[in-house]
Every structure is written in C-alpha cells, then in structure tokens.
Amino acid sequence: MSERTRPDGEGFVDAADEALRGAYDPPMSIESYVDRVLERPTAAASGAGYVLAAIESQGTREVRERGETLDRYRFFDDPANDGEHAVLGNTRALNAFVDDLRAAATGRGNDETIVWIDGPTATGKSEFKRCLINGLRAFSKTDAGRRYTVEWNVTGAGAGGGGGAGAASLSYGDGGDTGAWYRSPVQTHPLSVFPEPVRESVADAVDGDAYPIAADVELDPFSREAYDHLESTYREQGRRDLFSAITDRDHLRVTSYVVDVGRGIGVLHAEDDGTPKERLVGSWMGGMLRELDSRGRKNPQAFSYDGVLSQGNGVATVVEDASQHADLLRRLLNVPDERRVKLDKGIGMDLDTQLIVISNPDLDAELDRHAERGDADPLKALKRRLSKHEFRYLTNRRLEARLLRREIAGATAAGGATVEGDAGPNGAASGGPGVGAAAGGGDADDAGSDPGVAPLSVDVRESDGSVAEREIAPHAIGAAALYAVVTRLDADDLPGDLDLIETAELYETGEVGRGDDAVTVADVDLAPGDGRNGIPVTYARDAVADLLATTADRHHPELPVERVVTPTDVLDAMADGLADAPLFSRAEVAEFEGRRGAVATRVRERQREDVIDAMLAEETVSTETVAEYVEHVYAWDDEDPTTRGREDEAPDPLVMKVFETETLGRFDEGDYRGTEPGRDVEQFRRKRVIRGLTQYAWRNRDDAFSVDDVDLAEVPELKAVIDANELADVKRRFPDLDPAAWPDPPADTETERVKSETIDRLCERGYSPASAELTSRAVMEQVRDEWPEVDGGRVGDDPDDGVGQNGGESPWD
C-alpha cells in the first residue's frame, strides 16, 4: 500500500505533505522574480489577465445549446473539483464574460468594465462563483499559474545606526518580532517595488501580448511603510546602491501564494454589513492606532485590510446579491477607472482586481429608480460601466437532467468528453442507460448514456435510523427535466408550427423531424424570452426529495415496488405542488399544470419503446441486413450497374422480397409477380429508400462527403428500420400473448414466458426488477385497448397512402 493511501496517521500526514509540496515556490529574490516574469509573463499578469489565463488553461470543447454548436471553456465544467460546481448551459453568457476579460486584460478601452452576472434564482450564478474560486485556486497551485507577492523584514536595517527601533515599527500592531517576516496584506504585485520608469522597462521587455503584466500599480500602504523605513535608513547611511539595499534578501523576498477567498479573491456576501469603507477596504483599529501612531498621522499598520477590494486585490472581486449592496455600486465607479481607493485622507491604495457583481433581476429595478430623469439619472454612469451577462434557466432537457441528478444525489455533472445535447428528448433506454449512483455517488452521464433516461439509486435514512435504498426509475429524471424545460418556453411564441415538445427537442438536438424533412434552428426564429421564467431545478429537486422520503401506495408480493419513484410519480408531484408553491403566480400555476399532459405522453412513448424493444430484442434488424438490402435496391434501380462498380453485385430480387415481406412486414405475396415487384413496391423502394438516403446525404454534405461512408444507423429513414419495434411486430411474433394477463400471467403460457424474458432484458438495460415490473405493467395496460385492432400490420396505417397494402405505418414513412 502506498504512503498516500496508508490507513494510519503517518500515512495521512504524508499525503498532506505531498498535496502541499507542489503548491508553492520557495521564497526568491526580486531579481529571480523578474527572471521568472521574463520567462513566464503570467506570473505578473493583471487581475483580469490572470483570470483569463486560468480559464484558457483548461482549453475548450464543443457543446450544443439552443440547437447551436458552440465552443465552451472547460474551466466552467469545474474540473478542479470533479465537476461538483460545474456551470451547466449558459455557454454564450460565459463566452461573453471571457470576452470582457480579454478586452480588459489587453486594455482595449474596456478597462472600466464591471462584469454583471444577472438572472433569476437557481440559474447557476452561485455555481459560477464557486467554479471561479475552485478554478483560480487550482490554477495558482500549478507552475504555470503561480501568483506572487512580497514579504518584508526590517531587522538589521542600518545596523549600528539605530535600526532596532525601526525594526520594531514594522508589525501588525502587536509590538512586532524583530526576526519576523510580514507579508503584504493585500497581495501587492512584486513589480510594484520598482520605481515607475523601471516597471515600464520590465513591461517593455516582457512578451505580454496574451496576458499583459500589471506594471502600473504602486506598493500598498503597509509595504510602503516598510519600504520608506528602509529607504530612509540606508539613505542616511549614504548608500549608493539604495534600491539594492532596500530589496536585499534580508529585507525583501518574493513568495508565492495560493489564490483563495481573502487572498486574491474578495467575496462580499448579502449578509455582510458595515460602513461602505469597511465593506470595501477595511477599517481602522482604535487601540492599534494609539500604539502605532506615526509622525502625527494614522499608521497603515493599524488598518484591518479585510474589505472585499483589499482581499480581492491581485485577482478578482465578487459582489454577491448586488442589490443588497446597491449603495456600494456607485462607490465602485472609479475603481476600474483609477485603480485606486483611499484608506483615509492622504493614504491611498492602488488596486488591480477584476470586478464581478452577481444579482437576481431585482437589481434591474434598483438601477432604473431614476431612469425617468434621463441624462440627470445619478446611476447612468454606473449603468454605462456594467457589462451585463444574463444567465437563464436551461432549455436543454439533457442538461437539465444532469443538473437535476446533481441536485438530488450530488452526482458529478461535468463529463469533459461528452458533447452536451447529443440525443433527443428522453432517448430510449435501449442504448444501455447504466446503473444508478448510490447515496450521492457518480453520474451515469458518460458518452453513451442519457442522464434523463438513466436510473438513480439513493440511500435514504428512515425514521427508525435505518438506511434504505430508493430507486428513481429510468425516465423519471428525464420526465422532471422535460417538464421543467417546457414550462420555460413561451407558448405564445413557439418557432414555426412546432409544439412545446418539438420545441424542446429543437433546443436539444438542433432539429426536429417532419416526415421526410427536418426543421432546424436555422429555419425558425427562437423566442427571445425562453428560459427567463418557468419551473426552477430546485422545485423539481424538492418534489423528488419528498417522494424519496415516503413510500408509494402500491404493493407486490415479491418486489419492493413501493420504493420505486416512477416518471408518473414525479410528474404528478410537480404538477400537484404548483398551487401551494409561493414561487408561482396563479396564472403560472394554471399554465404549467396544462403542460403536464404533453410531457406525460412523451414519457409514455419512451417507456413503450423500452418495453417493446425488450420484448423483440431477438427480432431487431441488424445494420448489416439493412445495408445489404440498400445495396440491392440501388443496384435494382441502376439500369447499368457496371457504371456504379457493381458488375459483381447484381440485385437479388428474392433478398429484397424477403426483407420487404418478412423483415418489414410491409408487403405480401400479392404485391409481387413472383419475385418481380409490383407498382407499390417499386414506389416504396424509390420514394422511401433511395430518396431517404439521398436527402440525408444532402443534409449532411460537405467537401469530403461520400454516400459510401454513410453510417446507415444514423440515417433517420434507415435507423427507423434498424430500431423499429412496434406493437404489430409483437403481435406477429407472439400471437398468443394476452396483455390483460400481464400483471399475473398463468403458468406455462406465452404471456408468462415473454414477460419473464422482457423483465430480464429491461434489467440488463438499467432497470431494476421492481421498476421493470412497474414500467412493463403500465405499457401493457396502455396497449390492451389497441391489441384487438392490431392485425399484424402497423397500427395507424393509412390504406390510401399509395405504398403497400398490408396496413400500418411503415417505419420508412
């Protein structure tokens, strides 16, 4: 067993040593620091430049949001914390925030910008703050992201010339330790030690195109006290190398620090109080003022640098719930402009920090209080400096499902390699949704699963203190996510002629199928207000949490069905609780209740697909079989196959007939003359097969596109055949099946055998025996009324569609 994992006290201490060993550089001289800056300018980057460098250090990945493909910075997936505080969605707002940082870092006229993150509750603003802190902390522990400040020790200054008294004067008010090192309380940049002309020369020597260095800041007041004492002492001694004497390793050293709250990151919370100056920079301490009074003025050593700007100097300052600190916003106006604040009359402090304010929409109202005064509006200058980035509720069901899983069980939300939104709403579980996380464990959101489909297991503590496992069934998370998403859509401004469910699919996948065509985001205008209102994820989380805390009123002689939370349970709980939730108006309650039905219908469709696919697992058509059929159809349609390179691939009429009659169940003997196709078969081959493949090729064309490279399983018209399992197929395969007997099938019947095999297959695909029992029962209850009408063709067939005579809607339609 390694030292890192040895389960004893010494092993854990060794692990702690290892964790800290690489987080800091040893103290260095000012000369060594300048060498480091010349080699790696990020070491002296401005606050905005440093935040930008941290974000860009993680690279980007492609995501799909609002139907568009975007580049997203991985930094906001919270990789430093295993995705615990990943910001889901809102990629456009995050990218615009990074653009602001880049403009501020390079000084392109945006130096005065105050970044404003705005949006309703539960849209990820708090996660943004936590992710920012996590990422900056982790970056500062890397060699590429080291952040530096200075420490002072005036011991020995002017030895033999009265240095003792001076040594005692440098302290934090406790009398001092003549051998102590005192760090700058506001993380002052080490370059600020140099005179201004030299700082500018260093800046000119640095290749800082990407992250310009912070060369325009002066020493903080505390450090200035030490510097002035050393300068005075050595000047009185007549030292010619005055700067070298002041910055000698015995007096000054450059040290690295880990960026964190209070040390490079200032965070002002809603509950913080005090005078504006106390909240911004800190306060004077009366007793220490008397002890440290110096030359008839206040001594900066008697100042408590615990204000948000002081703590955030060097990196970033965050004002949470900005509407609670509206009185401070106007006082922040000159900070980005002048980069300076005052501790007191005559004592100022240079600042280098990226200002970020976070608020709910109520700040808008606060800023507009005097809007009717036009140019005389006292807040106009502030509003000009604020760069607003709006966070909205997610309109992507898959992202909402990931967020909901995290809210319910602490499941990690960021799959770095996963493309967000790469499946349709409530994708079928037949792809293998994976097993659920136990007691807040991991997520099933890998590259091959859908977090809305995958089940989730959670350990719940009972009233007697015991712990019981509860299952959130497949599709339950997806049902809650889809319901929340459709409430966030503007029903009066849906794109094109799409309904709510289709619009949700458009947001998630970028297109919605319409027969042989597809509606894409480029074809419609998305409603500008989508995502600003609706059911927040916290409401859905609480509804599921209440269900987990109780057992359902259902029983089974062998299975714990009462411990399963089904999609229906979730939708009912969310809809039933709307009227009692103070979060929603009466109009919203009525509107949201009315949207439940469409979601329930979509979820039932997905459950039905799962069950029928499991029943017909052995009957599924392979991709190879479809590919062979397509090859024969193309050869059949080509009058001269040799021109297509098929001289050895003459069409086999029997292969095509068998596929069309037995595999598809689309035609019968009467549609052929021996093996020669009749008119309807010919029309089917040309209209559905060839045209369908050609349309897919056209939609996905590029310079390198070749039909020979097409993955048939990805062509919608062909995928429908590969995946097609419908009720008519079930009845044709199992003619003696009785859906009414499904709950308790008689022994030694086809119903009993099919049910047993179906339950086993569902369990292989992520269901538990209990959730498989409940889901299959619900589906078979739905099909009971349809069963007598199923005649071996497809349910819902249009006999006058001019293609085929067997009845039923072909999956090629």
PDB file of C-alpha atoms in Angstrom, residues 531-714:
ATOM      1  CA  GLY A 531     -35.530  30.450 -20.279  1.00  0.00           C
ATOM      2  CA  ARG A 532     -36.325  33.603 -18.330  1.00  0.00           C
ATOM      3  CA  ASN A 533     -39.241  32.094 -16.422  1.00  0.00           C
ATOM      4  CA  GLY A 534     -40.550  28.660 -15.545  1.00  0.00           C
ATOM      5  CA  ILE A 535     -40.046  25.898 -13.004  1.00  0.00           C
ATOM      6  CA  PRO A 536     -36.551  26.109 -11.444  1.00  0.00           C
ATOM      7  CA  VAL A 537     -34.486  22.994 -10.856  1.00  0.00           C
ATOM      8  CA  THR A 538     -34.778  23.469  -7.093  1.00  0.00           C
ATOM      9  CA  TYR A 539     -38.556  22.975  -7.287  1.00  0.00           C
ATOM     10  CA  ALA A 540     -38.147  19.713  -9.205  1.00  0.00           C
ATOM     11  CA  ARG A 541     -35.440  18.621  -6.778  1.00  0.00           C
ATOM     12  CA  ASP A 542     -37.674  19.212  -3.777  1.00  0.00           C
ATOM     13  CA  ALA A 543     -40.554  17.325  -5.400  1.00  0.00           C
ATOM     14  CA  VAL A 544     -38.329  14.294  -5.980  1.00  0.00           C
ATOM     15  CA  ALA A 545     -36.852  14.584  -2.472  1.00  0.00           C
ATOM     16  CA  ASP A 546     -40.354  14.446  -0.961  1.00  0.00           C
ATOM     17  CA  LEU A 547     -41.095  11.308  -2.982  1.00  0.00           C
ATOM     18  CA  LEU A 548     -37.869   9.703  -1.758  1.00  0.00           C
ATOM     19  CA  ALA A 549     -38.873  10.418   1.830  1.00  0.00           C
ATOM     20  CA  THR A 550     -42.133   8.454   1.525  1.00  0.00           C
ATOM     21  CA  THR A 551     -43.197   5.101   0.112  1.00  0.00           C
ATOM     22  CA  ALA A 552     -45.750   4.771  -2.651  1.00  0.00           C
ATOM     23  CA  ASP A 553     -49.157   3.197  -2.105  1.00  0.00           C
ATOM     24  CA  ARG A 554     -48.548   0.095  -4.201  1.00  0.00           C
ATOM     25  CA  HIS A 555     -47.539  -3.453  -3.377  1.00  0.00           C
ATOM     26  CA  HIS A 556     -46.112  -6.589  -4.935  1.00  0.00           C
ATOM     27  CA  PRO A 557     -45.728  -9.991  -3.263  1.00  0.00           C
ATOM     28  CA  GLU A 558     -42.025 -10.235  -4.121  1.00  0.00           C
ATOM     29  CA  LEU A 559     -40.696  -6.867  -5.358  1.00  0.00           C
ATOM     30  CA  PRO A 560     -40.256  -3.569  -3.426  1.00  0.00           C
ATOM     31  CA  VAL A 561     -42.331  -1.568  -5.905  1.00  0.00           C
ATOM     32  CA  GLU A 562     -43.323   0.861  -3.161  1.00  0.00           C
ATOM     33  CA  ARG A 563     -39.687   2.065  -3.042  1.00  0.00           C
ATOM     34  CA  VAL A 564     -39.565   2.984  -6.724  1.00  0.00           C
ATOM     35  CA  VAL A 565     -40.141   6.571  -7.866  1.00  0.00           C
ATOM     36  CA  THR A 566     -41.666   6.396 -11.337  1.00  0.00           C
ATOM     37  CA  PRO A 567     -41.926   9.102 -14.014  1.00  0.00           C
ATOM     38  CA  THR A 568     -45.647   9.357 -13.322  1.00  0.00           C
ATOM     39  CA  ASP A 569     -44.960   9.875  -9.615  1.00  0.00           C
ATOM     40  CA  VAL A 570     -42.581  12.728 -10.426  1.00  0.00           C
ATOM     41  CA  LEU A 571     -44.904  14.491 -12.884  1.00  0.00           C
ATOM     42  CA  ASP A 572     -47.865  14.194 -10.507  1.00  0.00           C
ATOM     43  CA  ALA A 573     -45.853  15.573  -7.586  1.00  0.00           C
ATOM     44  CA  MET A 574     -44.544  18.508  -9.602  1.00  0.00           C
ATOM     45  CA  ALA A 575     -47.970  19.408 -11.005  1.00  0.00           C
ATOM     46  CA  ASP A 576     -49.870  18.895  -7.745  1.00  0.00           C
ATOM     47  CA  GLY A 577     -47.480  21.088  -5.752  1.00  0.00           C
ATOM     48  CA  LEU A 578     -47.631  24.122  -8.019  1.00  0.00           C
ATOM     49  CA  ALA A 579     -50.674  25.711  -6.385  1.00  0.00           C
ATOM     50  CA  ASP A 580     -49.090  25.623  -2.919  1.00  0.00           C
ATOM     51  CA  ALA A 581     -45.706  26.938  -4.015  1.00  0.00           C
ATOM     52  CA  PRO A 582     -45.371  30.694  -3.291  1.00  0.00           C
ATOM     53  CA  LEU A 583     -42.884  30.865  -6.141  1.00  0.00           C
ATOM     54  CA  PHE A 584     -45.568  30.904  -8.843  1.00  0.00           C
ATOM     55  CA  SER A 585     -48.472  33.221  -9.636  1.00  0.00           C
ATOM     56  CA  ARG A 586     -51.962  31.860 -10.237  1.00  0.00           C
ATOM     57  CA  ALA A 587     -51.582  32.383 -13.960  1.00  0.00           C
ATOM     58  CA  GLU A 588     -48.305  30.448 -13.958  1.00  0.00           C
ATOM     59  CA  VAL A 589     -49.856  27.608 -11.978  1.00  0.00           C
ATOM     60  CA  ALA A 590     -52.669  27.228 -14.495  1.00  0.00           C
ATOM     61  CA  GLU A 591     -50.264  27.459 -17.419  1.00  0.00           C
ATOM     62  CA  PHE A 592     -47.759  24.966 -16.006  1.00  0.00           C
ATOM     63  CA  GLU A 593     -50.427  22.476 -14.957  1.00  0.00           C
ATOM     64  CA  GLY A 594     -51.706  22.443 -18.524  1.00  0.00           C
ATOM     65  CA  ARG A 595     -48.284  21.463 -19.897  1.00  0.00           C
ATOM     66  CA  ARG A 596     -48.020  18.264 -17.885  1.00  0.00           C
ATOM     67  CA  GLY A 597     -50.115  16.208 -20.321  1.00  0.00           C
ATOM     68  CA  ALA A 598     -47.784  16.640 -23.289  1.00  0.00           C
ATOM     69  CA  VAL A 599     -44.791  15.627 -21.190  1.00  0.00           C
ATOM     70  CA  ALA A 600     -46.599  12.575 -19.805  1.00  0.00           C
ATOM     71  CA  THR A 601     -47.469  11.467 -23.336  1.00  0.00           C
ATOM     72  CA  ARG A 602     -43.840  11.751 -24.472  1.00  0.00           C
ATOM     73  CA  VAL A 603     -42.590   9.797 -21.459  1.00  0.00           C
ATOM     74  CA  ARG A 604     -45.163   7.036 -22.050  1.00  0.00           C
ATOM     75  CA  GLU A 605     -43.918   6.790 -25.634  1.00  0.00           C
ATOM     76  CA  ARG A 606     -40.356   6.282 -24.407  1.00  0.00           C
ATOM     77  CA  GLN A 607     -41.387   3.667 -21.860  1.00  0.00           C
ATOM     78  CA  ARG A 608     -43.363   1.866 -24.541  1.00  0.00           C
ATOM     79  CA  GLU A 609     -40.306   1.828 -26.805  1.00  0.00           C
ATOM     80  CA  ASP A 610     -38.219   0.349 -23.988  1.00  0.00           C
ATOM     81  CA  VAL A 611     -40.678  -2.459 -23.283  1.00  0.00           C
ATOM     82  CA  ILE A 612     -41.406  -3.380 -26.896  1.00  0.00           C
ATOM     83  CA  ASP A 613     -37.710  -3.255 -27.769  1.00  0.00           C
ATOM     84  CA  ALA A 614     -37.019  -5.624 -24.869  1.00  0.00           C
ATOM     85  CA  MET A 615     -39.814  -7.954 -25.989  1.00  0.00           C
ATOM     86  CA  LEU A 616     -38.450  -8.065 -29.545  1.00  0.00           C
ATOM     87  CA  ALA A 617     -34.741  -7.919 -28.780  1.00  0.00           C
ATOM     88  CA  GLU A 618     -34.021 -11.019 -30.832  1.00  0.00           C
ATOM     89  CA  GLU A 619     -36.092  -9.682 -33.705  1.00  0.00           C
ATOM     90  CA  THR A 620     -34.211  -6.399 -34.151  1.00  0.00           C
ATOM     91  CA  VAL A 621     -32.909  -5.885 -37.674  1.00  0.00           C
ATOM     92  CA  SER A 622     -29.121  -5.613 -37.832  1.00  0.00           C
ATOM     93  CA  THR A 623     -27.384  -2.753 -39.592  1.00  0.00           C
ATOM     94  CA  GLU A 624     -25.669  -5.278 -41.863  1.00  0.00           C
ATOM     95  CA  THR A 625     -29.031  -6.659 -43.014  1.00  0.00           C
ATOM     96  CA  VAL A 626     -30.318  -3.193 -43.846  1.00  0.00           C
ATOM     97  CA  ALA A 627     -27.065  -2.330 -45.626  1.00  0.00           C
ATOM     98  CA  GLU A 628     -27.344  -5.439 -47.774  1.00  0.00           C
ATOM     99  CA  TYR A 629     -30.927  -4.556 -48.679  1.00  0.00           C
ATOM    100  CA  VAL A 630     -29.971  -0.966 -49.582  1.00  0.00           C
ATOM    101  CA  GLU A 631     -27.176  -2.198 -51.847  1.00  0.00           C
ATOM    102  CA  HIS A 632     -29.597  -4.443 -53.696  1.00  0.00           C
ATOM    103  CA  VAL A 633     -32.158  -1.629 -54.063  1.00  0.00           C
ATOM    104  CA  TYR A 634     -29.556   0.723 -55.543  1.00  0.00           C
ATOM    105  CA  ALA A 635     -28.389  -1.994 -57.920  1.00  0.00           C
ATOM    106  CA  TRP A 636     -32.003  -2.738 -58.876  1.00  0.00           C
ATOM    107  CA  ASP A 637     -32.633   0.933 -59.671  1.00  0.00           C
ATOM    108  CA  ASP A 638     -29.480   1.252 -61.792  1.00  0.00           C
ATOM    109  CA  GLU A 639     -30.092   0.279 -65.413  1.00  0.00           C
ATOM    110  CA  ASP A 640     -26.345  -0.243 -65.923  1.00  0.00           C
ATOM    111  CA  PRO A 641     -24.848  -1.486 -62.627  1.00  0.00           C
ATOM    112  CA  THR A 642     -21.351  -1.622 -64.117  1.00  0.00           C
ATOM    113  CA  THR A 643     -21.189   2.163 -64.197  1.00  0.00           C
ATOM    114  CA  ARG A 644     -21.517   2.112 -60.419  1.00  0.00           C
ATOM    115  CA  GLY A 645     -18.852  -0.521 -59.949  1.00  0.00           C
ATOM    116  CA  ARG A 646     -21.366  -3.252 -59.252  1.00  0.00           C
ATOM    117  CA  GLU A 647     -20.611  -5.666 -62.054  1.00  0.00           C
ATOM    118  CA  ASP A 648     -20.316  -8.426 -59.436  1.00  0.00           C
ATOM    119  CA  GLU A 649     -23.285  -7.191 -57.392  1.00  0.00           C
ATOM    120  CA  ALA A 650     -26.378  -7.867 -59.474  1.00  0.00           C
ATOM    121  CA  PRO A 651     -29.562  -7.211 -57.483  1.00  0.00           C
ATOM    122  CA  ASP A 652     -31.091 -10.272 -55.874  1.00  0.00           C
ATOM    123  CA  PRO A 653     -34.892  -9.928 -56.171  1.00  0.00           C
ATOM    124  CA  LEU A 654     -35.510 -12.688 -53.633  1.00  0.00           C
ATOM    125  CA  VAL A 655     -33.370 -10.972 -50.956  1.00  0.00           C
ATOM    126  CA  MET A 656     -35.314  -7.739 -51.430  1.00  0.00           C
ATOM    127  CA  LYS A 657     -38.691  -9.510 -51.385  1.00  0.00           C
ATOM    128  CA  VAL A 658     -37.891 -11.438 -48.202  1.00  0.00           C
ATOM    129  CA  PHE A 659     -36.719  -8.234 -46.477  1.00  0.00           C
ATOM    130  CA  GLU A 660     -39.821  -6.300 -47.509  1.00  0.00           C
ATOM    131  CA  THR A 661     -42.339  -9.011 -46.637  1.00  0.00           C
ATOM    132  CA  GLU A 662     -40.807 -10.676 -43.582  1.00  0.00           C
ATOM    133  CA  THR A 663     -38.446  -8.158 -42.017  1.00  0.00           C
ATOM    134  CA  LEU A 664     -40.524  -5.056 -42.666  1.00  0.00           C
ATOM    135  CA  GLY A 665     -43.868  -6.827 -42.833  1.00  0.00           C
ATOM    136  CA  ARG A 666     -44.783  -4.167 -45.327  1.00  0.00           C
ATOM    137  CA  PHE A 667     -45.957  -6.212 -48.306  1.00  0.00           C
ATOM    138  CA  ASP A 668     -47.391  -9.661 -49.047  1.00  0.00           C
ATOM    139  CA  GLU A 669     -47.329 -12.123 -51.934  1.00  0.00           C
ATOM    140  CA  GLY A 670     -49.975 -10.193 -53.844  1.00  0.00           C
ATOM    141  CA  ASP A 671     -47.627  -7.227 -54.256  1.00  0.00           C
ATOM    142  CA  TYR A 672     -45.192  -9.229 -56.405  1.00  0.00           C
ATOM    143  CA  ARG A 673     -45.204 -11.196 -59.635  1.00  0.00           C
ATOM    144  CA  GLY A 674     -43.032 -13.990 -58.434  1.00  0.00           C
ATOM    145  CA  THR A 675     -40.023 -12.018 -57.268  1.00  0.00           C
ATOM    146  CA  GLU A 676     -40.708  -9.029 -59.521  1.00  0.00           C
ATOM    147  CA  PRO A 677     -42.011  -6.008 -57.579  1.00  0.00           C
ATOM    148  CA  GLY A 678     -45.408  -4.521 -58.265  1.00  0.00           C
ATOM    149  CA  ARG A 679     -46.046  -0.785 -58.627  1.00  0.00           C
ATOM    150  CA  ASP A 680     -46.415  -0.167 -54.904  1.00  0.00           C
ATOM    151  CA  VAL A 681     -43.163  -1.959 -54.118  1.00  0.00           C
ATOM    152  CA  GLU A 682     -41.323  -0.038 -56.809  1.00  0.00           C
ATOM    153  CA  GLN A 683     -42.686   3.227 -55.446  1.00  0.00           C
ATOM    154  CA  PHE A 684     -41.661   2.264 -51.925  1.00  0.00           C
ATOM    155  CA  ARG A 685     -38.092   1.484 -52.968  1.00  0.00           C
ATOM    156  CA  ARG A 686     -37.643   4.722 -54.876  1.00  0.00           C
ATOM    157  CA  LYS A 687     -39.667   7.037 -52.624  1.00  0.00           C
ATOM    158  CA  ARG A 688     -38.632   5.750 -49.201  1.00  0.00           C
ATOM    159  CA  VAL A 689     -35.293   4.015 -49.573  1.00  0.00           C
ATOM    160  CA  ILE A 690     -33.398   5.848 -52.312  1.00  0.00           C
ATOM    161  CA  ARG A 691     -34.886   9.285 -51.720  1.00  0.00           C
ATOM    162  CA  GLY A 692     -34.480   8.958 -47.961  1.00  0.00           C
ATOM    163  CA  LEU A 693     -30.787   8.168 -48.287  1.00  0.00           C
ATOM    164  CA  THR A 694     -30.289  10.945 -50.842  1.00  0.00           C
ATOM    165  CA  GLN A 695     -31.967  13.512 -48.569  1.00  0.00           C
ATOM    166  CA  TYR A 696     -29.754  12.509 -45.679  1.00  0.00           C
ATOM    167  CA  ALA A 697     -26.692  12.825 -47.903  1.00  0.00           C
ATOM    168  CA  TRP A 698     -27.809  16.324 -48.958  1.00  0.00           C
ATOM    169  CA  ARG A 699     -28.437  17.469 -45.372  1.00  0.00           C
ATOM    170  CA  ASN A 700     -25.016  16.245 -44.264  1.00  0.00           C
ATOM    171  CA  ARG A 701     -22.993  17.168 -47.317  1.00  0.00           C
ATOM    172  CA  ASP A 702     -19.534  18.665 -47.164  1.00  0.00           C
ATOM    173  CA  ASP A 703     -16.444  18.647 -49.347  1.00  0.00           C
ATOM    174  CA  ALA A 704     -15.429  15.196 -48.193  1.00  0.00           C
ATOM    175  CA  PHE A 705     -18.898  13.596 -48.097  1.00  0.00           C
ATOM    176  CA  SER A 706     -19.379  10.247 -49.768  1.00  0.00           C
ATOM    177  CA  VAL A 707     -22.520   8.106 -49.721  1.00  0.00           C
ATOM    178  CA  ASP A 708     -20.265   5.089 -49.349  1.00  0.00           C
ATOM    179  CA  ASP A 709     -19.145   6.462 -45.970  1.00  0.00           C
ATOM    180  CA  VAL A 710     -22.678   6.801 -44.581  1.00  0.00           C
ATOM    181  CA  ASP A 711     -23.380   5.068 -41.286  1.00  0.00           C
ATOM    182  CA  LEU A 712     -26.787   3.612 -42.091  1.00  0.00           C
ATOM    183  CA  ALA A 713     -27.700   3.541 -38.412  1.00  0.00           C
ATOM    184  CA  GLU A 714     -27.530   7.355 -38.408  1.00  0.00           C
TER     185      GLU A 714
END
